[in-house]
Structures are given as C-alpha cells and as structure tokens.
Amino acid sequence: VTLAAAQAKSEADVLSEFRATLRGPDPDGGPPAELNQWATGGAPCDGNATSWPRVRRCVDGRVVVLQLEGLRLQGAAPDLALLAPLRSLRSLSLSNNSLAGAFPDVSPLPALRFLFLWQNRLAGEIPDGAFAALRGLQRVDLSGNEFSGPIPSSIASSARLLSVNLANNNFSGPVPEGLRRLGANVQLQGNKFLCGDMVGTPCPPAPPSSSSASSSGGMKVLITIAIVVIAVGAVLAVAGVIAAVRARCNEPCYSGGIETLGDSPDAAKVKVTSAPAVKIEKGGTDQHGGATPAAGKRGGRRDDHGKLVFIQEGRARFGLEDLLRASAEVLGSGNFGASYKATLLDGPALVVKRFKDMNGAGREDFSEHMRRLGLLVHPNLLPVIAYLYKKEEKLLVTDYMANGSLAHALHGGTRSSLPPLDWPKRLKIIKGVARGLAHLYEELPMLMVPHGHLKSSNVLLDATCEPLLSDYALAPVVTPQHAAQVMVAYKSPECAAQGGRPGRKSDVWSLGILILEVLTGKFPANYLRRGHADTDLAGWVNSVVREEWTGEVFDKDMRGTRSGEGEMVKLLQVGLGCCEPDVHRRWGLEEALARIEELRERDTGADDSSTASSFLSDGEAAASRPAGEQQSHSA
Ligand SMILES: Nc1ncnc2c1ncn2[C@@H]1O[C@H](COP(=O)(O)OP(=O)(O)OP(=O)(O)O)[C@@H](O)[C@H]1O
C-alpha cells in the first residue's frame, strides 16, 4: 500500500464520519442520499482526479475542495473539527442549505482559503476571534444568514484576504477598519444597523462613561494633573533609558534599520558587504543599540546588514532601536543561547532569542530558510516574525506568550500563573502539538527532521492554552555536530548509537516523550537525574505498564477528571507507540496523529453523573483495556 493510498483511505474514513453527522431532508433524518457513496468505501481521490460526489478537487491524492451546497442540510452546522485531518482542504462550502444555529467553529481548519456559508439560517453573534486561526483566508461569504452583533474583527486578519460578503444579515455597529483595504470587494448591504463611512451612516459618538459623567469639576482637574505628571515621568524615564543605553554602546552596534524580505525570488538573495562588530553583554538587557544609517539598497541589492529582516506579512514593523527602547527581561538560557522578553513602548511583548554557534548555513541559505519558515501558517506554530543574521550569532524574534511554556505549566508549581492542567487541557495541548508537527511534515517534506527540537519548553501556551510550537525546523541552519549535542530529536535511540543518524521518525520519538511527560507530570531530564539512569521516561512508563495497570503512572494533578480515564489510557498507548526504540516498529506521525485526533475528553458512553473519581483501580483499568493491549505496550 503506497503512502498516498493510505492517506486516501484515511481521508475516506474522515469524510464518512463527517457524512454521518449530516442531516438531509429525508424524514428519517439521515445524511443526504447523494452522499451515500461516501459510506461505501473506496477513495475520494485517485491522484488528482475524484469520483466522489461533492469532492470537487484533489491534489496528490488529497481532498482540496469540498462543496456541500444545495443539499438541503438541516439542523446545526456540522462539527468542522471532524474535517481537521483533511490537511489539504482549502475550500469548503456549506452554502444554500437550511443550517440553523450558531456560526460553526472554523479554527480546526486553519489552512482554509475559501469559506462559503451563504444562504442558510445561521444566526447570533460571531465571536470576535472566530477567524483568527485562518491566516491564509482569501474569500469568505456569509451572506443571506441571520448573523447579528458586531462584525468580528478577526475576519480582516488574513493578509491574503481578497473578498468578504456579509450582505443581508443583521450585523450592527462599526465596520472593522481592516476591511477598508478590500474596497469594492466588501459586500455589506442589507445590514441595517452597521455604521461608519463604509456604509455611509455615521456611528453615534461613544457614550460618556458613568464615572466621568458623575465626576465633579475638581475631580477632573485632579485626574488631568495626575495624567500630566505620569506622562512627564514616563517621558523622562524613557529618555533616561535611551541615554544610558547609548552611553554604554561604545562599539559599533546593530543598526536600527529594518528590511522586509518579500516573496520574490530576489528577496531571498540578500547581499551583504561588511559586518559590524557586535557587542552583547551577558545578563539583563542586551547592549547592542544605537541607531546607524537607515536601510537602503547598495549596488541595486537589498542589504540586511545588521538589520532585522521581517519574514511575516502584515506584521507591524519595528527596528532594533525599538527593541533597545523596550523594557527587557531575561526569560532563560537554553542550549542555543539566552531568550529575552522585550516589551515595545507602544506595542506588543516580543521574545528575542539569541542563537550562538548556528553556523550550518551561510547568509544566503540562512535567509532562504527563514523565508521558507515565514511562509508557514498554522495556529499551532509560533511564527518567526523577524531575524537578524550575524556571523557570530543570529537573533530570532517571535511573539511573547504570556502563559509561558508547557514545561512551566507542568513543572513550575506555584511559579506558574496557570492552575494545574486538567485532562481536557492536556488533551487539547497534545492535539495542538501533533497538528503543528504534522503541518511541519507536510510543508517541509525536504527536511529529515521537520521539527528537531520538540520538548515541553518549546511548546508555548496562548491565553486559551492552545499550544504553539517554537524552535522548529532549525536543523538546516545548525551544524550536524551542534545538532547532535543540543537538539532533542538527535537524542533519539537511533541517533544515540555509534554513527547513528536521525530519521523521519526521530521527531515522533520526541512527540512520544512529550505525551508521556504530559500524562505523568514527570520531567524527562529530571527523571533521569533522580537515579533512574538505566532507563528513560518511556522505559519507566513501560515497566509500570508491563507489571500491572495502575493509576500511579498518571499525574496526580489530573485527579478529579470525570470519565476520561479510558481516553487517557489510549493516549498513553500512543505515547508508547511513539517511544518504540526500534525505529521500524515505531509509529509513523500519521498514525499517531490519527489516533490522537480520535481521543475525546470523556470516555465513549461515560456516565455524566459519575462522581469525580481519582484514577482507575487496577481491576477497573484492566477491565477497560482493549484485548492485546498489554503486548503492544511491552513492544
Ligand atoms: N515566545 C515565548 N513566550 C514565552 N516564553 C518563552 C518564549 N520563548 C521562550 N520562552 C521561554 O523562555 C525560556 C528560555 O527559552 P529558550 O528557548 O531560550 O530555552 P529552552 O527552550 O529552555 O532551551 P533551547 O535553547 O534548547 O530551546 C524557556 O522557559 C521558554 O519556555
């Protein structure tokens, strides 16, 4: 069976499951008859051709366009998370049906370019961040529904957006500024309560807040004086910081200029003349400031000499000068170098990571690789915003994630701002990690180890505990010796052997260790240091599992989880399947992802009324274990 055939088969299963959730017009409430073929097996795609109804386009054996229009679908919008395994799906239409209820969660389909839901009976407010995950969205049509409330601002967040049709709904309030750039490609007619110059109705002035309305004249004067005093203080403080930084920067410094590396072939060919010396002191704020001449072209070529090169479209630009003015804080010192949090004066908090000994690629190859990373768009990948190339070291700039890393959440105790992670959160994190990893495999097929450095401190958590992978795809710019020393996937069993080399499954091994870490709450490195040097985390888990099923293996912080123990056991199996030392018997990423996607917060058929339990007793767990499981664990 070829890989393409295996993928096609699994896409068939995905569509078949999705079909089962659809309600057509038939009185029995079953799926529309037109889709019956989806349930009879076969493959939706044969190469680039398709014979399945409503699968309109395939590429390389994968579904790209799904058009479920005019099927008289009833009931609530279907759960689009079921389509998440269709990794190549770019266009989805559920238009011209009778779907009712709320706007469906589209975040499980981050790669979607075209979304059509026109002419249904969908209603209610759309969450403001509903489209935030769809960073490559090009066209969206929600016209002819009953949506109300404000237009979600995230609808304009994709830099690739070409057209938006929201006509004939009940949207109200100001039209998001971000839609202005689309000009005539925004349809807003038939929404009586929208306002702003895009619809020709002025918005009412914001009502005065109750406190200011009630405050006395004397109070107003006091507030004004306080604001003036704070503002003057802030200006003096900023001036002081800049003066101090400049005074200390007595060597040639990074320039404050910025350059954008576009998508054009030329953009990757950055030519540099001389490299200025760089002074970066250990600890505290980097001392590398001081504006030097602005960016420009030399000899008709782009010059990224000592400047930040931006690789993300649609991001606000800033220079090293701005980073210098930012308040900075050391986040930690990793294997590559230190990371700093820098909060721009009037902008977001960023992370600047210094990479030393990253000499696996020359400047042009480095720039080309960064350009490729800049094209990656996925809700579970922390985007690299900008980089700076110096011979001696490189800087990568990313967003700062206020909830910190998964390592911190799991092992930081009271130092973590998060409460202990419960099972649903841990499952959500593992799903996101696996999806992010799968996206890297898909988008970077030329890399043997698409991530290479997957570990819990490189999994960052956003405000909703959605995980974002960081420090990925660095192998091409690191020397093999350095990779073997510091990168996690290069410590997998196949690499540890004399003359061993990483393979396509080395990242899967890291995923397995991460899963076991999440389930057991044990920190893999610490575990070894605590006197178990003969084994690793996977070996320990395996030995406990071989002897007898026991709740001991699971992190006690998950106690109180209702009815999810069977699902935890299934995830443990996935972890062990990924941690199989024999690389030939180790699971592939596709299999791991498919099994992870199947997992639910609660066991199937679990009794909701069951009391909060601790973990299964040995007897209960053994009874719930699928036959033959014990053998697979001992493999
Ligand atoms: N974007 C970010 N937002 C919030 N915290 C971050 C961010 N990037 C890194 N961190 C945290 O800063 C600390 C230092 O990170 P750094 O990447 O330098 O080291 P590391 O992950 O421990 O090791 P390595 O260099 O091997 O990746 C870690 O605790 C990491 O989780």
Coordinates of C-alpha atoms and ligand atoms in Angstrom, one line a residue, residues 331-339 351 353 382 398-401 404-405 453 455 457-458 460 470-471 486, ligand 1:
L331 CA 13.5 34.6 30.2
G332 CA 16.1 31.9 30.5
S333 CA 19.2 30.5 29.0
G334 CA 18.7 27.5 26.8
N335 CA 21.0 25.2 24.8
F336 CA 21.4 27.7 22.0
G337 CA 21.7 30.9 24.0
A338 CA 19.5 33.2 26.1
S339 CA 16.0 34.4 25.4
V351 CA 10.8 37.4 22.5
K353 CA 16.2 34.6 21.1
L382 CA 4.7 30.2 16.8
T398 CA 8.7 35.9 18.0
D399 CA 5.6 37.0 19.9
Y400 CA 5.7 36.6 23.7
M401 CA 3.3 34.1 25.1
G404 CA 4.7 30.6 29.2
S405 CA 5.8 27.1 28.3
H453 CA 13.7 20.2 18.9
K455 CA 10.2 19.4 24.1
S457 CA 9.9 24.2 27.0
N458 CA 9.4 24.7 23.2
L460 CA 4.2 27.7 24.4
S470 CA 8.7 27.1 18.8
D471 CA 12.3 26.5 17.8
V486 CA 21.7 20.2 21.7
Ligands
LIG1 N1 7.8 33.2 22.9 C1 7.9 32.9 24.2 N2 7.0 33.3 25.0 C2 7.1 33.0 26.4 N3 8.1 32.3 26.9 C3 9.1 31.9 26.0 C4 9.1 32.2 24.6 N4 10.1 31.6 24.0 C5 10.8 31.0 25.0 N5 10.2 31.1 26.2 C6 10.7 30.6 27.5 O1 11.9 31.2 27.8 C7 12.8 30.2 28.4 C8 14.1 30.2 27.7 O2 13.8 29.7 26.4 P1 14.9 29.2 25.4 O3 14.2 28.8 24.1 O4 16.0 30.2 25.3 O5 15.5 27.9 26.1 P2 14.9 26.4 26.2 O6 13.6 26.2 25.5 O7 14.9 26.1 27.7 O8 16.1 25.6 25.5 P3 16.6 25.5 24.0 O9 17.5 26.6 23.8 O10 17.1 24.2 23.9 O11 15.3 25.7 23.1 C9 12.0 28.9 28.4 O12 11.4 28.7 29.7 C10 11.0 29.1 27.3 O13 9.9 28.3 27.6

